[in-house]
Structures are given as C-alpha cells and as structure tokens.
Coordinates of C-alpha atoms and ligand atoms in Angstrom, one line a residue:
X30 CA 87.0 121.3 122.1
X31 CA 89.6 119.0 123.6
X32 CA 92.5 121.3 122.7
X33 CA 96.0 120.7 124.0
X34 CA 96.1 120.8 127.8
X35 CA 92.5 119.6 128.2
X36 CA 93.5 116.4 130.0
X37 CA 95.4 118.3 132.7
X38 CA 92.6 120.8 133.1
X39 CA 90.1 118.0 133.4
X40 CA 92.2 116.1 135.9
X41 CA 92.1 119.0 138.3
X42 CA 88.4 119.2 137.9
X43 CA 87.9 115.6 139.1
X44 CA 88.3 116.5 142.7
X45 CA 84.7 117.7 143.2
X46 CA 81.7 115.7 144.3
X47 CA 79.7 114.2 141.4
X48 CA 76.1 113.1 141.2
X49 CA 77.1 110.2 138.9
X50 CA 80.4 108.5 138.0
X51 CA 80.2 106.4 134.8
X52 CA 83.0 103.9 134.4
X53 CA 83.6 102.9 130.8
X54 CA 83.7 105.0 127.7
X55 CA 82.1 102.6 125.2
X56 CA 78.6 103.1 123.7
X57 CA 76.9 102.2 127.0
X58 CA 78.8 104.7 129.1
X59 CA 78.5 107.4 126.3
X60 CA 74.7 106.9 126.2
X61 CA 74.4 107.2 130.0
X62 CA 76.6 110.3 130.0
X63 CA 74.5 111.9 127.3
X64 CA 71.2 111.4 129.1
X65 CA 72.5 112.0 132.6
X66 CA 74.0 115.3 131.6
X67 CA 70.7 116.4 130.1
X68 CA 68.9 115.4 133.3
X69 CA 71.1 117.9 135.1
X70 CA 73.2 115.3 136.9
X71 CA 76.8 116.4 137.4
X72 CA 78.3 113.5 135.6
X73 CA 81.8 112.2 135.1
X74 CA 82.8 109.5 132.7
X75 CA 86.2 107.8 133.0
X76 CA 87.7 105.4 130.4
X77 CA 90.8 103.3 131.2
X78 CA 92.1 103.5 127.6
X79 CA 90.7 105.4 124.7
X80 CA 87.0 106.2 124.2
X81 CA 85.4 103.3 122.3
X82 CA 88.6 101.3 122.4
X83 CA 86.7 98.3 123.9
X84 CA 84.0 96.5 121.9
X85 CA 82.3 99.7 120.7
X86 CA 84.9 100.2 117.9
X87 CA 85.0 96.5 117.1
X88 CA 81.4 95.7 116.4
X89 CA 80.1 94.7 113.0
X90 CA 78.9 98.3 112.6
X91 CA 75.3 97.2 112.0
X92 CA 72.4 99.2 113.4
X93 CA 69.9 96.5 113.2
X94 CA 67.1 94.5 114.7
X95 CA 69.0 91.2 114.3
X96 CA 66.9 88.7 112.4
X97 CA 68.8 85.9 114.2
X98 CA 67.3 87.1 117.5
X99 CA 63.9 86.3 116.1
X100 CA 65.2 82.9 115.3
X101 CA 66.1 82.6 119.0
X102 CA 62.6 83.9 120.0
X103 CA 64.1 87.1 121.4
X104 CA 61.2 89.1 119.9
X105 CA 61.4 91.9 122.5
X106 CA 65.1 92.5 121.6
X107 CA 64.3 92.6 117.9
X108 CA 61.3 95.0 118.5
X109 CA 63.5 97.4 120.6
X110 CA 66.3 97.2 118.1
X111 CA 64.3 97.9 114.9
X112 CA 62.6 100.8 116.6
X113 CA 66.0 102.2 117.8
X114 CA 67.4 101.7 114.3
X115 CA 64.6 103.8 112.8
X116 CA 65.2 106.6 115.4
X117 CA 68.9 106.6 114.7
X118 CA 68.4 106.8 111.0
X119 CA 66.2 109.8 111.5
X120 CA 68.6 111.6 113.9
X121 CA 72.0 110.6 112.6
X122 CA 72.0 111.2 108.8
X123 CA 75.5 110.9 107.6
X124 CA 76.6 108.7 110.5
X125 CA 73.9 106.1 110.4
X126 CA 72.8 105.0 106.9
X127 CA 70.3 102.6 105.5
X128 CA 71.8 99.5 103.9
X129 CA 70.1 96.9 101.7
X130 CA 70.7 93.2 102.7
X131 CA 70.3 90.2 100.5
X132 CA 69.4 86.8 101.9
X133 CA 69.8 84.1 99.2
X134 CA 68.2 80.7 99.6
X135 CA 69.7 77.5 98.2
X136 CA 68.4 74.0 97.4
X137 CA 69.0 71.8 100.5
X138 CA 69.3 74.7 103.0
X139 CA 68.8 73.7 106.6
X140 CA 66.2 76.4 107.1
X141 CA 63.9 76.8 104.1
X142 CA 63.6 80.3 102.5
X143 CA 59.9 80.7 103.3
X144 CA 60.7 80.7 107.0
X145 CA 62.9 83.8 106.5
X146 CA 60.1 85.3 104.5
X147 CA 57.8 84.9 107.5
X148 CA 60.6 86.3 109.8
X149 CA 60.9 89.3 107.5
X150 CA 57.2 90.0 107.6
X151 CA 57.4 90.1 111.4
X152 CA 60.7 92.1 111.2
X153 CA 59.1 94.8 109.1
X154 CA 55.9 94.7 111.1
X155 CA 57.8 95.4 114.3
X156 CA 59.6 98.3 112.6
X157 CA 56.4 99.7 111.1
X158 CA 58.3 99.8 107.8
X159 CA 57.7 97.6 104.8
X160 CA 61.2 97.1 103.4
X161 CA 61.6 93.5 102.2
X162 CA 61.0 92.0 98.8
X163 CA 61.3 88.5 97.3
X164 CA 63.4 87.9 94.2
X165 CA 63.9 84.9 92.0
X166 CA 67.4 83.5 91.4
X167 CA 67.9 85.7 88.3
X168 CA 66.7 88.9 90.1
X169 CA 69.0 88.2 93.0
X170 CA 72.0 87.7 90.8
X171 CA 71.2 91.0 89.1
X172 CA 71.5 92.7 92.5
X173 CA 74.7 90.7 93.4
X174 CA 76.4 89.0 90.4
X175 CA 79.1 87.5 92.6
X176 CA 76.5 85.2 94.4
X177 CA 77.0 81.5 93.9
X178 CA 74.5 80.4 91.2
X179 CA 74.4 76.7 91.7
X180 CA 71.2 75.7 93.5
X181 CA 70.2 79.3 94.0
X182 CA 66.4 79.4 94.4
X183 CA 66.0 83.1 94.9
X184 CA 65.8 85.0 98.2
X185 CA 65.0 88.2 99.9
X186 CA 66.1 91.8 100.0
X187 CA 65.5 93.6 103.3
X188 CA 66.6 96.9 104.9
X189 CA 68.8 97.5 107.9
X190 CA 71.4 100.1 108.7
X191 CA 75.1 100.6 109.4
X192 CA 77.3 103.2 111.2
X193 CA 80.8 104.1 112.3
X194 CA 80.6 102.7 115.8
X195 CA 83.6 104.6 117.3
X196 CA 82.4 107.9 115.8
X197 CA 79.0 107.4 117.2
X198 CA 80.5 106.9 120.7
X199 CA 82.6 110.0 120.2
X200 CA 79.7 112.2 119.0
X201 CA 77.7 111.3 122.0
X202 CA 80.5 112.0 124.4
X203 CA 81.5 115.3 122.7
X204 CA 77.9 116.5 122.7
X205 CA 77.6 115.6 126.4
X206 CA 80.7 117.6 127.1
X207 CA 79.3 120.6 125.2
X208 CA 76.3 120.3 127.6
X209 CA 78.5 120.3 130.7
X210 CA 79.4 116.6 131.2
X211 CA 83.0 115.7 131.9
X212 CA 84.8 112.8 130.2
X213 CA 88.4 111.6 130.4
X214 CA 90.2 108.9 128.5
X215 CA 93.3 107.0 129.8
X216 CA 91.7 107.3 133.3
X217 CA 91.1 103.8 134.6
X218 CA 89.3 102.9 137.8
X219 CA 91.7 100.9 139.9
X220 CA 89.5 100.5 143.0
X221 CA 86.2 101.4 144.5
X222 CA 85.9 103.7 147.6
X223 CA 83.4 102.2 150.2
X224 CA 81.5 103.5 153.2
X225 CA 81.6 101.5 156.4
X226 CA 78.3 99.9 155.3
X227 CA 80.2 98.5 152.4
X228 CA 78.4 100.7 149.8
X229 CA 80.5 102.1 147.0
X230 CA 80.8 105.9 147.3
X231 CA 83.6 106.7 144.8
X232 CA 86.5 105.4 142.7
X233 CA 90.2 105.6 142.6
X234 CA 91.3 106.7 139.2
X235 CA 94.8 106.3 137.6
X236 CA 96.0 108.4 134.8
X237 CA 97.8 106.2 132.2
X238 CA 98.5 108.9 129.6
X239 CA 102.2 109.4 129.1
X240 CA 102.0 113.0 130.4
X241 CA 100.1 111.9 133.5
X242 CA 103.0 110.0 135.0
X243 CA 100.7 107.4 136.7
X244 CA 99.1 109.9 139.1
X245 CA 96.0 108.8 141.0
X246 CA 93.0 110.6 142.5
X247 CA 90.1 109.6 144.7
X248 CA 86.8 110.8 143.2
X249 CA 83.5 110.7 145.1
X250 CA 80.0 110.3 143.6
X251 CA 76.4 109.7 144.8
X252 CA 75.8 107.0 142.2
X253 CA 78.3 104.8 140.3
X254 CA 77.6 103.0 137.1
X255 CA 79.7 100.2 135.9
X256 CA 79.5 100.3 132.1
X257 CA 82.7 98.4 131.4
X258 CA 81.2 95.8 129.1
X259 CA 83.3 92.6 129.0
X260 CA 85.3 94.0 131.9
X261 CA 82.3 94.4 134.2
X262 CA 83.0 91.3 136.4
X263 CA 86.3 92.8 137.5
X264 CA 84.8 95.7 139.3
X265 CA 81.9 93.7 140.7
X266 CA 84.3 91.2 142.2
X267 CA 85.9 94.0 144.1
X268 CA 82.6 94.2 146.0
X269 CA 82.7 90.5 146.6
X270 CA 80.1 89.7 143.9
X271 CA 80.5 86.4 142.0
X272 CA 81.5 86.3 138.3
X273 CA 78.5 86.2 136.0
X274 CA 79.7 87.0 132.5
X275 CA 80.9 84.9 129.6
X276 CA 83.2 86.5 127.2
X277 CA 82.7 85.7 123.5
X278 CA 84.9 86.9 120.7
X279 CA 83.8 87.9 117.2
X280 CA 86.4 88.2 114.4
X281 CA 86.1 89.9 111.0
X282 CA 88.0 89.8 107.8
X283 CA 88.6 93.0 105.9
X284 CA 88.8 92.8 102.0
X285 CA 89.7 95.6 99.7
X286 CA 86.5 96.6 97.8
X287 CA 88.1 95.6 94.5
X288 CA 88.5 92.0 95.7
X289 CA 85.0 91.6 97.1
X290 CA 83.0 94.3 95.4
X291 CA 79.6 94.2 97.2
X292 CA 77.3 97.1 96.9
X293 CA 74.8 95.6 99.4
X294 CA 75.2 93.4 102.5
X295 CA 74.8 89.7 101.9
X296 CA 73.6 87.5 104.8
X297 CA 74.2 83.7 104.6
X298 CA 74.2 80.8 106.9
X299 CA 77.7 79.3 107.3
X300 CA 77.9 75.9 105.6
X301 CA 79.8 74.5 108.6
X302 CA 77.4 75.2 111.4
X303 CA 74.4 77.2 110.1
X304 CA 75.4 80.5 111.9
X305 CA 74.4 83.7 110.2
X306 CA 77.4 85.5 108.7
X307 CA 77.4 88.9 106.9
X308 CA 79.5 90.3 104.1
X309 CA 79.0 94.1 103.5
X310 CA 80.5 97.3 102.2
X311 CA 81.8 99.7 104.9
X312 CA 83.9 102.9 104.4
X313 CA 85.4 101.7 101.1
X314 CA 86.2 98.2 102.1
X315 CA 84.2 95.0 102.5
X316 CA 83.8 93.3 105.9
X317 CA 83.0 89.7 106.5
X318 CA 82.0 88.6 110.0
X319 CA 81.6 87.4 112.5
X320 CA 82.7 84.4 114.5
X321 CA 81.4 83.6 118.0
X322 CA 84.1 81.8 120.1
X323 CA 85.0 81.7 123.7
X324 CA 87.5 84.4 124.6
X325 CA 89.8 83.0 127.3
X326 CA 92.6 85.6 126.9
X327 CA 93.5 88.5 129.2
X328 CA 91.3 91.5 128.5
X329 CA 94.3 93.8 128.9
X330 CA 95.5 92.4 125.6
X331 CA 94.2 93.7 122.2
X332 CA 91.8 91.0 121.0
X333 CA 92.6 89.5 117.5
X334 CA 91.1 87.2 115.0
X335 CA 92.8 83.8 115.1
X336 CA 94.0 81.9 112.0
X337 CA 91.2 79.4 112.6
X338 CA 88.5 82.1 112.7
X339 CA 90.0 83.7 109.6
X340 CA 89.8 80.4 107.7
X341 CA 86.2 79.9 109.0
X342 CA 85.3 83.3 107.5
X343 CA 87.1 82.6 104.3
X344 CA 85.2 79.3 103.9
X345 CA 81.9 81.0 104.0
X346 CA 83.1 83.8 101.7
X347 CA 84.1 81.3 99.0
X348 CA 81.0 79.4 99.5
X349 CA 78.8 82.5 98.9
X350 CA 81.0 84.1 96.2
X351 CA 82.9 81.1 94.6
X352 CA 83.7 82.8 91.3
X353 CA 86.0 85.3 93.2
X354 CA 88.3 82.4 94.4
X355 CA 89.5 84.5 97.4
X356 CA 92.3 83.4 99.6
X357 CA 93.5 84.9 102.9
X358 CA 96.3 86.8 101.0
X359 CA 93.5 88.8 99.3
X360 CA 92.3 90.1 102.7
X361 CA 94.0 93.3 103.9
X362 CA 93.3 93.0 107.6
X363 CA 91.2 91.7 110.5
X364 CA 89.7 93.0 113.7
X365 CA 88.0 91.3 116.6
X366 CA 85.8 92.4 119.6
X367 CA 84.7 90.7 122.8
X368 CA 81.1 90.6 123.8
X369 CA 79.8 90.2 127.4
X370 CA 76.8 87.8 127.8
X371 CA 75.3 86.4 130.9
X372 CA 76.8 83.0 131.4
X373 CA 74.0 80.4 131.5
X374 CA 76.4 77.6 130.5
X375 CA 74.8 77.0 127.0
X376 CA 77.0 74.6 125.0
X377 CA 76.5 76.8 121.9
X378 CA 77.7 80.4 122.7
X379 CA 75.5 81.8 119.9
X380 CA 72.5 80.7 121.9
X381 CA 73.3 82.9 124.9
X382 CA 70.9 85.9 125.2
X383 CA 72.1 89.2 123.9
X384 CA 69.7 91.2 126.1
X385 CA 71.2 93.7 128.4
X386 CA 71.3 93.2 132.2
X387 CA 71.3 95.5 135.2
X388 CA 72.7 94.4 138.6
X389 CA 72.7 96.8 141.6
X390 CA 75.3 95.6 144.1
X391 CA 76.3 97.8 147.1
X392 CA 75.6 101.0 145.1
X393 CA 77.5 99.8 142.1
X394 CA 75.0 99.6 139.2
X395 CA 76.3 97.3 136.5
X396 CA 74.8 97.6 133.0
X397 CA 76.2 95.3 130.4
X398 CA 75.3 93.0 127.5
X399 CA 72.8 94.4 124.9
X400 CA 73.8 95.9 121.6
X401 CA 75.3 99.0 120.1
X402 CA 71.8 99.6 118.5
X403 CA 70.0 99.6 121.8
X404 CA 72.3 101.9 123.7
X405 CA 69.6 104.6 124.4
X406 CA 67.4 102.0 126.0
X407 CA 70.2 100.8 128.2
X408 CA 71.0 104.3 129.2
X409 CA 67.4 104.9 130.2
X410 CA 67.2 101.6 132.1
X411 CA 70.3 102.4 134.1
X412 CA 69.3 106.0 134.9
X413 CA 65.8 104.8 136.0
X414 CA 67.5 102.4 138.4
X415 CA 69.3 105.2 140.2
X416 CA 66.6 107.8 139.9
X417 CA 65.4 107.5 143.5
X418 CA 68.7 109.1 144.6
X419 CA 68.0 112.3 142.6
X420 CA 64.5 113.6 143.4
X421 CA 64.0 117.1 142.1
X422 CA 66.0 116.5 138.9
X423 CA 64.1 116.6 135.6
X424 CA 62.7 113.3 134.5
X425 CA 64.0 111.3 131.6
X426 CA 62.3 112.3 128.3
X427 CA 61.8 109.2 126.2
X428 CA 61.1 111.4 123.1
X429 CA 64.3 113.4 123.3
X430 CA 66.9 113.1 120.5
X431 CA 70.2 111.4 121.3
X432 CA 72.1 113.3 118.6
X433 CA 71.8 117.1 118.3
X434 CA 70.6 118.3 114.9
X435 CA 73.7 119.2 112.8
X436 CA 74.0 122.6 111.1
X437 CA 72.8 123.0 107.6
X438 CA 74.8 121.6 104.7
X439 CA 75.1 125.2 103.4
X440 CA 77.8 125.9 106.0
X441 CA 80.3 123.6 104.3
X442 CA 78.9 123.1 100.9
X443 CA 81.1 125.6 99.1
X444 CA 84.3 123.9 100.2
X445 CA 83.5 120.2 100.3
X446 CA 82.8 117.7 97.6
X447 CA 79.0 117.0 97.7
X448 CA 79.6 113.4 98.6
X449 CA 81.4 114.4 101.8
X450 CA 79.0 117.0 103.1
X451 CA 76.5 114.8 104.8
X452 CA 79.2 112.4 106.0
X453 CA 81.1 115.2 107.8
X454 CA 77.9 116.6 109.3
X455 CA 76.9 113.2 110.5
X456 CA 80.3 112.4 112.1
X457 CA 81.2 115.8 113.5
X458 CA 77.8 117.4 114.1
X459 CA 78.2 121.1 115.1
X460 CA 82.0 120.8 114.7
X461 CA 81.9 120.1 111.0
X462 CA 82.2 123.8 109.9
X463 CA 85.2 124.3 112.1
X464 CA 86.8 121.2 110.8
X465 CA 86.4 122.4 107.2
X466 CA 87.7 125.9 108.1
X467 CA 90.8 124.4 109.8
X468 CA 91.8 122.4 106.7
X469 CA 95.1 123.4 104.9
X470 CA 95.2 123.5 101.1
X471 CA 94.7 120.0 99.7
X472 CA 93.4 118.6 102.9
X473 CA 89.8 118.4 101.8
X474 CA 90.9 115.5 99.5
X475 CA 90.3 111.9 100.3
X476 CA 93.0 109.7 101.8
X477 CA 94.0 106.7 99.6
X478 CA 90.8 106.8 97.6
X479 CA 88.6 106.1 100.7
X480 CA 86.0 108.3 102.2
X481 CA 88.2 110.0 104.9
X482 CA 89.7 113.4 104.3
X483 CA 93.1 114.7 105.4
X484 CA 91.3 117.5 107.2
X485 CA 89.7 114.9 109.5
X486 CA 93.1 113.8 110.7
X487 CA 94.1 117.4 111.4
X488 CA 90.9 118.1 113.3
X489 CA 91.1 114.9 115.4
X490 CA 94.8 115.7 116.3
X491 CA 93.8 119.2 117.3
X492 CA 90.6 118.7 119.2
X493 CA 89.4 115.2 119.7
X494 CA 91.4 114.0 122.7
X495 CA 94.0 111.9 120.9
X496 CA 96.6 110.5 123.3
X497 CA 98.3 107.8 121.2
X498 CA 98.6 107.2 117.5
X499 CA 96.2 104.2 117.5
X500 CA 93.5 106.5 118.9
X501 CA 93.9 108.6 115.8
X502 CA 94.2 105.8 113.2
X503 CA 91.9 103.2 114.6
X504 CA 89.0 105.2 116.1
X505 CA 89.0 108.9 115.1
X506 CA 89.8 108.4 111.5
X507 CA 89.7 104.8 110.7
X508 CA 92.5 104.4 108.4
X509 CA 93.8 101.4 110.4
X510 CA 90.9 99.4 109.2
X511 CA 90.2 100.8 105.8
X512 CA 93.7 101.3 104.2
X513 CA 96.0 98.5 103.3
X514 CA 98.6 97.6 106.0
X515 CA 96.7 99.7 108.5
X516 CA 97.7 102.9 106.7
X517 CA 101.4 102.4 107.4
X518 CA 102.4 103.3 103.8
X519 CA 100.7 106.7 104.3
X520 CA 102.5 107.5 107.5
X521 CA 104.9 110.2 106.2
X522 CA 102.0 112.4 105.0
X523 CA 100.0 111.6 108.2
X524 CA 102.9 112.9 110.2
X525 CA 103.2 116.1 108.2
X526 CA 99.5 116.8 108.8
X527 CA 99.2 115.9 112.5
X528 CA 102.6 116.1 114.3
X529 CA 102.4 119.8 115.1
X530 CA 98.9 119.7 116.5
X531 CA 99.7 116.7 118.6
X532 CA 102.7 118.6 120.0
X533 CA 104.9 115.5 119.7
X534 CA 108.6 115.9 119.2
X535 CA 110.4 113.6 116.7
X536 CA 111.3 111.1 119.4
X537 CA 107.7 110.8 120.5
X538 CA 106.5 110.4 117.0
X539 CA 108.9 107.6 116.3
X540 CA 107.8 105.8 119.5
X541 CA 104.2 106.2 118.7
X542 CA 104.7 105.0 115.1
X543 CA 106.6 102.0 116.3
X544 CA 104.0 101.1 118.8
X545 CA 101.2 101.5 116.2
X546 CA 103.1 99.2 113.7
X547 CA 103.5 96.5 116.4
X548 CA 99.9 96.8 117.4
X549 CA 98.6 96.5 113.9
X550 CA 101.0 93.6 113.1
X551 CA 100.0 91.7 116.2
X552 CA 96.3 92.2 116.2
X553 CA 95.0 93.5 112.9
X554 CA 97.1 91.7 110.3
X555 CA 95.7 88.6 108.6
X556 CA 97.1 85.8 110.8
X557 CA 99.8 83.8 109.1
X558 CA 100.0 86.1 106.0
X559 CA 103.1 88.1 105.4
X560 CA 102.4 91.7 104.7
X561 CA 105.3 94.2 104.2
X562 CA 104.7 98.0 104.4
X563 CA 105.8 100.0 101.4
X564 CA 105.8 103.8 101.7
X565 CA 103.4 105.9 99.6
X566 CA 105.3 109.1 98.6
X567 CA 104.3 112.4 100.3
X568 CA 102.7 113.7 97.2
Ligands
FAD16 P1 82.7 98.5 125.6 O1 82.5 99.1 124.3 O2 83.6 97.3 125.6 O3 83.1 99.6 126.6 C1 83.5 99.3 127.9 C2 84.7 100.2 128.2 O4 85.0 100.1 129.6 C3 86.0 99.8 127.5 O5 86.3 100.9 126.6 C4 87.0 99.5 128.6 O6 88.3 100.0 128.2 C5 86.4 100.3 129.7 N1 86.8 99.9 131.0 C6 87.0 98.6 131.5 N2 87.4 98.6 132.7 C7 87.6 99.9 133.1 C8 88.0 100.5 134.3 N3 88.4 99.8 135.4 N4 88.0 101.8 134.4 C9 87.7 102.6 133.3 N5 87.3 102.0 132.1 C10 87.2 100.7 132.1 N6 75.8 95.4 118.3 C11 75.1 96.0 117.3 O7 74.1 96.7 117.6 N7 75.4 95.9 116.0 C12 76.5 95.1 115.6 O8 76.8 95.0 114.4 C13 77.2 94.5 116.6 N8 78.3 93.7 116.2 C14 79.1 93.1 117.2 C15 80.1 92.4 116.8 C16 81.0 91.8 117.7 C17 82.2 91.0 117.3 C18 80.7 92.0 119.1 C19 81.6 91.4 120.1 C20 79.6 92.8 119.5 C21 78.8 93.3 118.5 N9 77.7 94.1 118.9 C22 76.9 94.7 117.9 C23 77.4 94.4 120.3 C24 78.0 95.8 120.7 O9 79.2 96.0 120.0 C25 78.3 95.8 122.2 O10 77.1 95.5 122.8 C26 78.7 97.2 122.6 O11 79.7 97.7 121.9 C27 79.1 97.1 124.1 O12 79.4 98.4 124.5 P2 79.9 98.7 126.0 O13 80.0 100.2 126.1 O14 78.9 98.1 127.0 O15 81.2 98.0 126.1

C-alpha cells in the first residue's frame, strides 16, 4: 500500500483542511485514527519518527487486565482491561494470543498465596471467564520444571494474553489508511498554529526523512489531538500549560529460549522490593521485565536498560529459576520503554495510577497514560470529547470491531507452513495473501529458527513505509529483538532480500547498516557485556 513514492504523495496531500489532526503514531494515535476514519472524519496522523517507535513497540507485549492494578484498588482499570483483552482475542487471532501464567507461592512470602487466589476469582469474574486453577507444588513444577523448589507451596495458573505491540499499531494504521485515513511517519509537529483567541487551529510539520530535506508545512484542522504519550507535556507547554507528567522507564532482558525455556509466563514478586515481574516466551525468545524507574533522560534519545536494571532483573530471574544459574552474558539483548503517568508525587513510582487522562487546553486535546490493552477505550473517550464539533457525523459504535476480519486461511494455506498461516493473517490482515504471493523462492522459510519469514522482510520493505533500517528490523519484522546481536550476523541475506525494494544504493545501505549497528549497540545490547557480531553465511 505504501509503495515507493508514497511519502511524497502524502506530503502534497497535507495541504488541505482536516477535521482532525492526530499527533503521535503509537497505539493511542492509531486507535483514534481507526475510529475517527470510520466516523467519516477527514483525519491525518503525523508521527515524528517511525510508527510505534515510542513506547508502543517497547511494552511488555501483554494484553492483560493487570492483577497488580487490583492490588492497587484500580478495579475499574482491571475491569476495562480484561474486557478489552477478551475482545482483542476474538478479533485478532494470530496477532493476539492467549497465554497461561503461573504464579508460584513460597513459604514466607510477603503476600500470602490465598490473597492472590481471591484476586484471581475477582479477575476472572470481571472477565466473565473462569480461567484460573490452583496447583500444589508438584503440579506447578510439572508445568514449569525450572521453578525454584525450595519453600514452594504451590500456586495458581491463570489466563491472560500477549501480542506483537508494534504490529498491532501498524495493522490499525494500515486498515485506517485503507478506509481513507492518512498517516505519515518521520513527520514531527514542531509548533502549533493558533487563532487570535489563543485556540490551536493547526500544526507545523517537519519532514525528517532523508528524502524530505527538512521541509516544513502548515496544516490546519478543526480538532487536534495530542497522543504523544511521554512527550505530551512538550506540546501542552507550547500553549502555556504546566507540566503534569512523570516519566517512568521499564527495562527488559531478552534471553534465548534455550537459556530460559519457558512455555508459559511466570509471574513472581521481586525478592528486593515485592514488585511483580514477569518472565514469558515471546516470538521464540524469553523476556523478563520490567523495572519501574524515573526516566530523567532526554526523550529524543533512544531509552535503554541500565546495568543496574539489568542486574535487578537478573536477580529475580535467578531467584525464580535458580537451577539455570543464569548470568548477564546469557542474555542476548535488552529493551526499554518510557511510560507517562500523571505526577502526583508518590515516593514509589509503581503506585502512580496507570489510568488514562484527557485534558482539553485551548483546543488541544491531550490523551495519555493508560495501557496498550485499553487503546480502544482511550480512542472512544478522546473522540467523545471532541464530538460536539462534528454534529452530523455518524456516532461512535461501541460494538464495532477494531480489527477487520482477515481473509480465510485457505488463501495462503497451500504455500505456507501450517504454523505460519494464522500468524501471517493476524499480523497482515487482508495483505497476507499479497505478502505470500510476493515471496521469492526460499523466502517462506523462517529466519534464524524464529517465527519470522524472509517474505515478511520483503513485504515490509516494499509496502510498509520503511524509512530507516531500524524501522524494518525493530518494528516491522522484529529481528532486532529476537535474533542474537540484533540480527547483525544475518545482515548479508537481509540486504539481498530488501535492498532493491527499499531503492537504496550501496552507499545508503552502508550508512543505514552502520546506524543500525550503533543503535543496537548503544541501546539494546546487554549493558557491560561484550558481544561481537559474526556473520551468518548467505546460504
Ligand atoms: P507512544 O507509543 O509513546 O506514542 C507516542 C508517539 O508520539 C511516539 O511514537 C512519539 O514519537 C510521537 N511524538 C512525540 N512527539 C511528537 C511530535 N511533536 N510530533 C509527532 N509525533 C510525536 N501496556 C499493556 O497493555 N501491556 C503491557 O504489557 C505493557 N507493558 C509496558 C511496559 C513498559 C516498560 C511501559 C513503559 C509501558 C507498558 N504498557 C503496557 C503501557 C503501554 O505500552 C503504553 O500505555 C502505550 O504504549 C502508550 O502508547 P501511546 O501511543 O500513548 O504512546
């Protein structure tokens, strides 16, 4: 859909009046674009970097109610989240999938196991789905033999879900564009246009893609939504509003599956501070996260997991799975994201509310906070808040699907391994058959033993709006997180598959490759651990 030349074509379209301008291409902006487009609003979404390059590709990938929110008495948030989880599981097969969680209880735990049992009854009751079960110590070890056995009293299994966060954002955006919405990446809002009254009436957008040469354009809209997540205060302050957000960073460790072979998620309380931490399988690797620390760094820089955070996560991993005797050298990478929460000055950052907020200031509606899981509710809340400006447009339909039904598996079954069919349909929706048809011989095979196919790289390079190599490797096809060394050893074959479709000459390729290697080394490598790329032959 976004074939070569699409950015230029889109840029020249910006110069028309819009009903709604959405600033920010994470899950919040994507959800708003999806619903606004279907409500017949002429809607433009602009993203300063790549789609989902903010927090929405750096979450823990869980589509969940969040048991911890029950602990903090945020029952409404849990209720909304588990209901949204169930809806997404129904609509997004192959992109959102159910995952079993184990919650072991040990002698001397700060919170006794029966309290979790009560919480799980409420959790399942809110979801209208009975999914939890109690196990004795032996039963739990059968489900997860790596669990520490000393003092294990038994525990619970319950059900939640997981997704590929960046692909969820992209699917929403692409389906909106198919319906007439317009979205542009590497298009940052530099300033707000204002009427004499002080009301915002448009934005100044700068093109930061290499081909754009830094051009700018003034774009006008009836309503403007600030969906810039952790960046939201920056735009609000341009209108003279005071700063209200606190930025909290969450880091993750990535282990090769062979080092931490979990088939289900395990949720434990960190022995240092009692915070819940998860270890779970995702896309062929095992993730452990997350931390919750103040993020004082410049948001223009890629966030990364500090050595201290990595050690904190390693401590809980070895506490939960001591027989594996893991060290940081066993991890293959890290990633971190920054969350925006309303600053109420709580000493413990984990106690700050995760509910979303809406602030309408001089015609700039800010919607931030919340969760990946609750994006649909955030989109509805934001659109209801500007509704009065668009009488005559169709009302929001709370029962409407967010994701379009994908085509039948039969369209791709003959060519694709059965295990990949549902996955491709979930991630690419109506585009899956075209992706399979575009594959060259050998490209329907998996890359490096993971779930990704070479054909997905070709497809992304050809039609998914890739501007830089990290868009391709960290967000479209997530080799940067799932392969050792961020996929650098596979780079020769990656190049042979994508360079022509990206229309990059050799000089551009080398520049992009160098920039990607620096980015991965600075922000995704395990801090303090030396990791040297070795090439995998083209094969
Ligand atoms: P973002 O995804 O950050 O998007 C905002 C976008 O705005 C960015 O892409 C940014 O580049 C862009 N932008 C900023 N300024 C401008 C500008 N001037 N012009 C144009 N664009 C601009 N939730 C869950 O449900 N499940 C989880 O497992 C989970 N895990 C999490 C783990 C961590 C570590 C963190 C931090 C959060 C987690 N969350 C989770 C919460 C969830 O990830 C976030 O709530 C959500 O991703 C925020 O989305 P967003 O679109 O509001 O912000």
